[in-house]
Amino acid sequence: MKVDENVTGDVVKRLRRAEGQIRGVIAMLEDGRDCADVVTQLAAVSRALDRAGFKIIASGLQQCLTAAEDGEDQTANLERMEKLFLSLA
């Protein structure tokens, strides 16, 4: 199952934002910033990555539902989506 083209732009935007946050965390470490500030930024990066992953999974589930409405058996795809979801949880 491919990532829906409509979702790709949003996911890429989220990942680029996370990329910038990671560069910021590296700069904070190099500048000797307080550990609480660094961990706060790491948590923000983690949430951004999780949101990107969940957006992809939601797109996959939508594709499964649409295909199921068209009469296609989506059992294997839904099980795959469940495993992907749990890998992020």
CSV table of N, CA and C in Angstrom, one decimal:
chain,number,residue,atom,x,y,z
A,1,MET,N,0.8,-1.2,0.0
A,1,MET,CA,0.0,0.0,0.0
A,1,MET,C,0.9,1.2,0.0
A,2,LYS,N,0.6,2.2,-0.9
A,2,LYS,CA,1.4,3.4,-1.0
A,2,LYS,C,0.8,4.5,-0.2
A,3,VAL,N,1.6,5.5,0.2
A,3,VAL,CA,1.1,6.6,0.9
A,3,VAL,C,0.3,7.5,-0.1
A,4,ASP,N,-0.9,7.8,0.3
A,4,ASP,CA,-1.7,8.7,-0.6
A,4,ASP,C,-1.0,10.0,-0.9
A,5,GLU,N,-1.1,10.3,-2.2
A,5,GLU,CA,-0.4,11.5,-2.7
A,5,GLU,C,-0.9,12.8,-2.0
A,6,ASN,N,-2.2,12.8,-1.6
A,6,ASN,CA,-2.7,13.9,-0.8
A,6,ASN,C,-2.1,14.1,0.5
A,7,VAL,N,-1.6,13.0,1.1
A,7,VAL,CA,-1.0,13.0,2.5
A,7,VAL,C,0.5,13.3,2.4
A,8,THR,N,1.1,12.9,1.3
A,8,THR,CA,2.5,13.0,1.2
A,8,THR,C,3.0,14.4,1.5
A,9,GLY,N,2.4,15.4,1.0
A,9,GLY,CA,2.9,16.8,1.2
A,9,GLY,C,2.8,17.2,2.7
A,10,ASP,N,1.8,16.8,3.4
A,10,ASP,CA,1.6,17.1,4.8
A,10,ASP,C,2.7,16.4,5.6
A,11,VAL,N,2.9,15.1,5.3
A,11,VAL,CA,3.9,14.4,6.0
A,11,VAL,C,5.3,14.9,5.8
A,12,VAL,N,5.6,15.2,4.6
A,12,VAL,CA,6.9,15.8,4.3
A,12,VAL,C,7.1,17.1,5.0
A,13,LYS,N,6.1,17.9,5.1
A,13,LYS,CA,6.2,19.2,5.8
A,13,LYS,C,6.5,18.9,7.3
A,14,ARG,N,5.8,18.0,7.9
A,14,ARG,CA,6.0,17.6,9.3
A,14,ARG,C,7.4,17.1,9.5
A,15,LEU,N,7.9,16.3,8.6
A,15,LEU,CA,9.2,15.7,8.7
A,15,LEU,C,10.3,16.8,8.5
A,16,ARG,N,10.1,17.7,7.7
A,16,ARG,CA,11.0,18.8,7.5
A,16,ARG,C,11.1,19.7,8.8
A,17,ARG,N,9.9,19.9,9.4
A,17,ARG,CA,9.9,20.6,10.7
A,17,ARG,C,10.7,19.9,11.7
A,18,ALA,N,10.5,18.5,11.8
A,18,ALA,CA,11.2,17.7,12.7
A,18,ALA,C,12.7,17.8,12.5
A,19,GLU,N,13.1,17.8,11.2
A,19,GLU,CA,14.5,17.9,10.8
A,19,GLU,C,15.1,19.2,11.3
A,20,GLY,N,14.4,20.3,11.2
A,20,GLY,CA,14.8,21.5,11.8
A,20,GLY,C,14.9,21.5,13.3
A,21,GLN,N,14.0,20.8,13.9
A,21,GLN,CA,14.0,20.7,15.4
A,21,GLN,C,15.2,19.9,15.8
A,22,ILE,N,15.6,18.8,15.1
A,22,ILE,CA,16.7,18.0,15.4
A,22,ILE,C,18.0,18.8,15.3
A,23,ARG,N,18.1,19.6,14.2
A,23,ARG,CA,19.2,20.5,14.1
A,23,ARG,C,19.3,21.5,15.3
A,24,GLY,N,18.2,22.0,15.7
A,24,GLY,CA,18.1,22.8,16.9
A,24,GLY,C,18.6,22.1,18.1
A,25,VAL,N,18.2,20.9,18.3
A,25,VAL,CA,18.7,20.1,19.5
A,25,VAL,C,20.2,19.9,19.5
A,26,ILE,N,20.7,19.6,18.3
A,26,ILE,CA,22.1,19.5,18.2
A,26,ILE,C,22.9,20.8,18.5
A,27,ALA,N,22.3,21.9,18.0
A,27,ALA,CA,22.9,23.2,18.4
A,27,ALA,C,22.8,23.5,19.9
A,28,MET,N,21.7,23.1,20.5
A,28,MET,CA,21.6,23.3,21.9
A,28,MET,C,22.6,22.5,22.7
A,29,LEU,N,22.8,21.3,22.3
A,29,LEU,CA,23.8,20.4,22.9
A,29,LEU,C,25.2,21.0,22.8
A,30,GLU,N,25.5,21.4,21.6
A,30,GLU,CA,26.8,22.0,21.3
A,30,GLU,C,27.1,23.3,22.1
A,31,ASP,N,26.0,24.1,22.3
A,31,ASP,CA,26.1,25.3,23.1
A,31,ASP,C,26.0,25.1,24.6
A,32,GLY,N,25.9,23.9,25.0
A,32,GLY,CA,25.8,23.6,26.4
A,32,GLY,C,24.6,24.0,27.1
A,33,ARG,N,23.5,24.0,26.4
A,33,ARG,CA,22.2,24.4,27.0
A,33,ARG,C,21.7,23.4,28.1
A,34,ASP,N,20.8,23.9,29.0
A,34,ASP,CA,20.3,23.1,30.1
A,34,ASP,C,19.6,21.8,29.6
A,35,CYS,N,19.8,20.8,30.3
A,35,CYS,CA,19.3,19.5,29.9
A,35,CYS,C,17.8,19.5,29.8
A,36,ALA,N,17.1,20.2,30.7
A,36,ALA,CA,15.7,20.2,30.6
A,36,ALA,C,15.2,20.8,29.3
A,37,ASP,N,15.9,21.9,28.8
A,37,ASP,CA,15.5,22.5,27.6
A,37,ASP,C,15.7,21.5,26.4
A,38,VAL,N,16.9,20.8,26.5
A,38,VAL,CA,17.2,19.8,25.4
A,38,VAL,C,16.1,18.7,25.4
A,39,VAL,N,15.8,18.2,26.5
A,39,VAL,CA,14.8,17.1,26.6
A,39,VAL,C,13.4,17.6,26.1
A,40,THR,N,13.1,18.8,26.5
A,40,THR,CA,11.8,19.4,26.0
A,40,THR,C,11.8,19.4,24.5
A,41,GLN,N,12.9,19.8,23.9
A,41,GLN,CA,12.9,19.8,22.4
A,41,GLN,C,12.9,18.4,21.8
A,42,LEU,N,13.6,17.5,22.4
A,42,LEU,CA,13.6,16.1,22.0
A,42,LEU,C,12.2,15.5,22.0
A,43,ALA,N,11.4,15.9,23.1
A,43,ALA,CA,10.1,15.4,23.2
A,43,ALA,C,9.2,16.0,22.0
A,44,ALA,N,9.5,17.2,21.7
A,44,ALA,CA,8.7,17.9,20.6
A,44,ALA,C,9.0,17.2,19.3
A,45,VAL,N,10.3,16.8,19.0
A,45,VAL,CA,10.7,16.1,17.8
A,45,VAL,C,10.0,14.8,17.8
A,46,SER,N,10.0,14.1,18.9
A,46,SER,CA,9.4,12.8,19.0
A,46,SER,C,7.9,12.8,18.6
A,47,ARG,N,7.2,13.8,19.2
A,47,ARG,CA,5.8,14.0,18.9
A,47,ARG,C,5.6,14.3,17.4
A,48,ALA,N,6.4,15.1,16.8
A,48,ALA,CA,6.3,15.5,15.4
A,48,ALA,C,6.5,14.2,14.5
A,49,LEU,N,7.5,13.4,14.9
A,49,LEU,CA,7.7,12.1,14.1
A,49,LEU,C,6.5,11.2,14.3
A,50,ASP,N,6.0,11.1,15.5
A,50,ASP,CA,4.8,10.3,15.7
A,50,ASP,C,3.6,10.7,14.9
A,51,ARG,N,3.4,12.0,14.9
A,51,ARG,CA,2.3,12.6,14.1
A,51,ARG,C,2.4,12.3,12.6
A,52,ALA,N,3.6,12.3,12.1
A,52,ALA,CA,3.8,12.0,10.7
A,52,ALA,C,3.5,10.5,10.5
A,53,GLY,N,3.9,9.7,11.4
A,53,GLY,CA,3.7,8.2,11.2
A,53,GLY,C,2.2,7.9,11.3
A,54,PHE,N,1.5,8.6,12.3
A,54,PHE,CA,0.1,8.4,12.5
A,54,PHE,C,-0.7,8.9,11.2
A,55,LYS,N,-0.2,9.9,10.7
A,55,LYS,CA,-0.9,10.5,9.4
A,55,LYS,C,-0.8,9.5,8.3
A,56,ILE,N,0.3,8.8,8.2
A,56,ILE,CA,0.5,7.8,7.1
A,56,ILE,C,-0.4,6.6,7.4
A,57,ILE,N,-0.5,6.2,8.7
A,57,ILE,CA,-1.3,5.0,9.0
A,57,ILE,C,-2.8,5.4,8.8
A,58,ALA,N,-3.2,6.6,9.2
A,58,ALA,CA,-4.6,7.0,8.9
A,58,ALA,C,-4.9,7.0,7.4
A,59,SER,N,-4.0,7.4,6.6
A,59,SER,CA,-4.2,7.3,5.2
A,59,SER,C,-4.3,5.9,4.7
A,60,GLY,N,-3.5,5.0,5.2
A,60,GLY,CA,-3.6,3.6,4.9
A,60,GLY,C,-4.9,3.0,5.3
A,61,LEU,N,-5.4,3.3,6.5
A,61,LEU,CA,-6.7,2.8,7.0
A,61,LEU,C,-7.8,3.3,6.1
A,62,GLN,N,-7.7,4.6,5.7
A,62,GLN,CA,-8.8,5.2,4.8
A,62,GLN,C,-8.8,4.4,3.5
A,63,GLN,N,-7.6,4.1,2.9
A,63,GLN,CA,-7.5,3.3,1.7
A,63,GLN,C,-8.2,1.9,1.9
A,64,CYS,N,-7.9,1.3,3.0
A,64,CYS,CA,-8.5,0.0,3.3
A,64,CYS,C,-10.0,0.1,3.4
A,65,LEU,N,-10.5,1.1,4.1
A,65,LEU,CA,-12.0,1.3,4.2
A,65,LEU,C,-12.6,1.5,2.8
A,66,THR,N,-12.0,2.3,2.0
A,66,THR,CA,-12.5,2.6,0.6
A,66,THR,C,-12.5,1.3,-0.2
A,67,ALA,N,-11.4,0.5,-0.1
A,67,ALA,CA,-11.4,-0.7,-0.9
A,67,ALA,C,-12.4,-1.7,-0.3
A,68,ALA,N,-12.6,-1.8,1.0
A,68,ALA,CA,-13.6,-2.7,1.6
A,68,ALA,C,-15.0,-2.3,1.1
A,69,GLU,N,-15.3,-1.0,1.0
A,69,GLU,CA,-16.6,-0.6,0.5
A,69,GLU,C,-16.8,-1.1,-1.0
A,70,ASP,N,-15.7,-1.2,-1.7
A,70,ASP,CA,-15.7,-1.7,-3.1
A,70,ASP,C,-15.8,-3.2,-3.1
A,71,GLY,N,-15.8,-3.9,-2.0
A,71,GLY,CA,-15.9,-5.3,-1.9
A,71,GLY,C,-14.6,-6.1,-1.9
A,72,GLU,N,-13.5,-5.4,-1.7
A,72,GLU,CA,-12.2,-6.1,-1.7
A,72,GLU,C,-12.0,-6.5,-0.2
A,73,ASP,N,-11.4,-7.7,-0.1
A,73,ASP,CA,-11.0,-8.2,1.3
A,73,ASP,C,-9.8,-7.5,1.7
A,74,GLN,N,-9.9,-6.8,2.8
A,74,GLN,CA,-8.8,-6.0,3.4
A,74,GLN,C,-8.2,-6.5,4.7
A,75,THR,N,-8.5,-7.8,5.0
A,75,THR,CA,-8.1,-8.4,6.2
A,75,THR,C,-6.5,-8.3,6.4
A,76,ALA,N,-5.8,-8.7,5.4
A,76,ALA,CA,-4.3,-8.6,5.5
A,76,ALA,C,-3.8,-7.2,5.6
A,77,ASN,N,-4.4,-6.3,4.9
A,77,ASN,CA,-3.9,-4.9,5.0
A,77,ASN,C,-4.3,-4.3,6.3
A,78,LEU,N,-5.4,-4.6,6.9
A,78,LEU,CA,-5.8,-4.1,8.2
A,78,LEU,C,-4.9,-4.6,9.3
A,79,GLU,N,-4.5,-5.9,9.2
A,79,GLU,CA,-3.6,-6.5,10.1
A,79,GLU,C,-2.2,-5.8,10.0
A,80,ARG,N,-1.8,-5.5,8.8
A,80,ARG,CA,-0.5,-4.8,8.6
A,80,ARG,C,-0.6,-3.4,9.2
A,81,MET,N,-1.7,-2.7,9.0
A,81,MET,CA,-1.9,-1.3,9.5
A,81,MET,C,-1.9,-1.4,11.1
A,82,GLU,N,-2.5,-2.4,11.6
A,82,GLU,CA,-2.5,-2.5,13.1
A,82,GLU,C,-1.0,-2.7,13.6
A,83,LYS,N,-0.2,-3.5,13.0
A,83,LYS,CA,1.2,-3.7,13.4
A,83,LYS,C,1.9,-2.4,13.3
A,84,LEU,N,1.7,-1.7,12.2
A,84,LEU,CA,2.4,-0.4,12.0
A,84,LEU,C,2.0,0.6,13.1
A,85,PHE,N,0.7,0.6,13.4
A,85,PHE,CA,0.2,1.5,14.5
A,85,PHE,C,0.8,1.2,15.8
A,86,LEU,N,0.9,-0.1,16.1
A,86,LEU,CA,1.4,-0.5,17.4
A,86,LEU,C,2.9,-0.3,17.5
A,87,SER,N,3.6,-0.3,16.3
A,87,SER,CA,5.0,0.1,16.3
A,87,SER,C,5.3,1.5,16.7
A,88,LEU,N,4.3,2.4,16.5
A,88,LEU,CA,4.4,3.8,16.9
A,88,LEU,C,3.9,4.0,18.4
A,89,ALA,N,3.1,3.1,18.9
A,89,ALA,CA,2.5,3.3,20.2
A,89,ALA,C,3.5,3.1,21.3
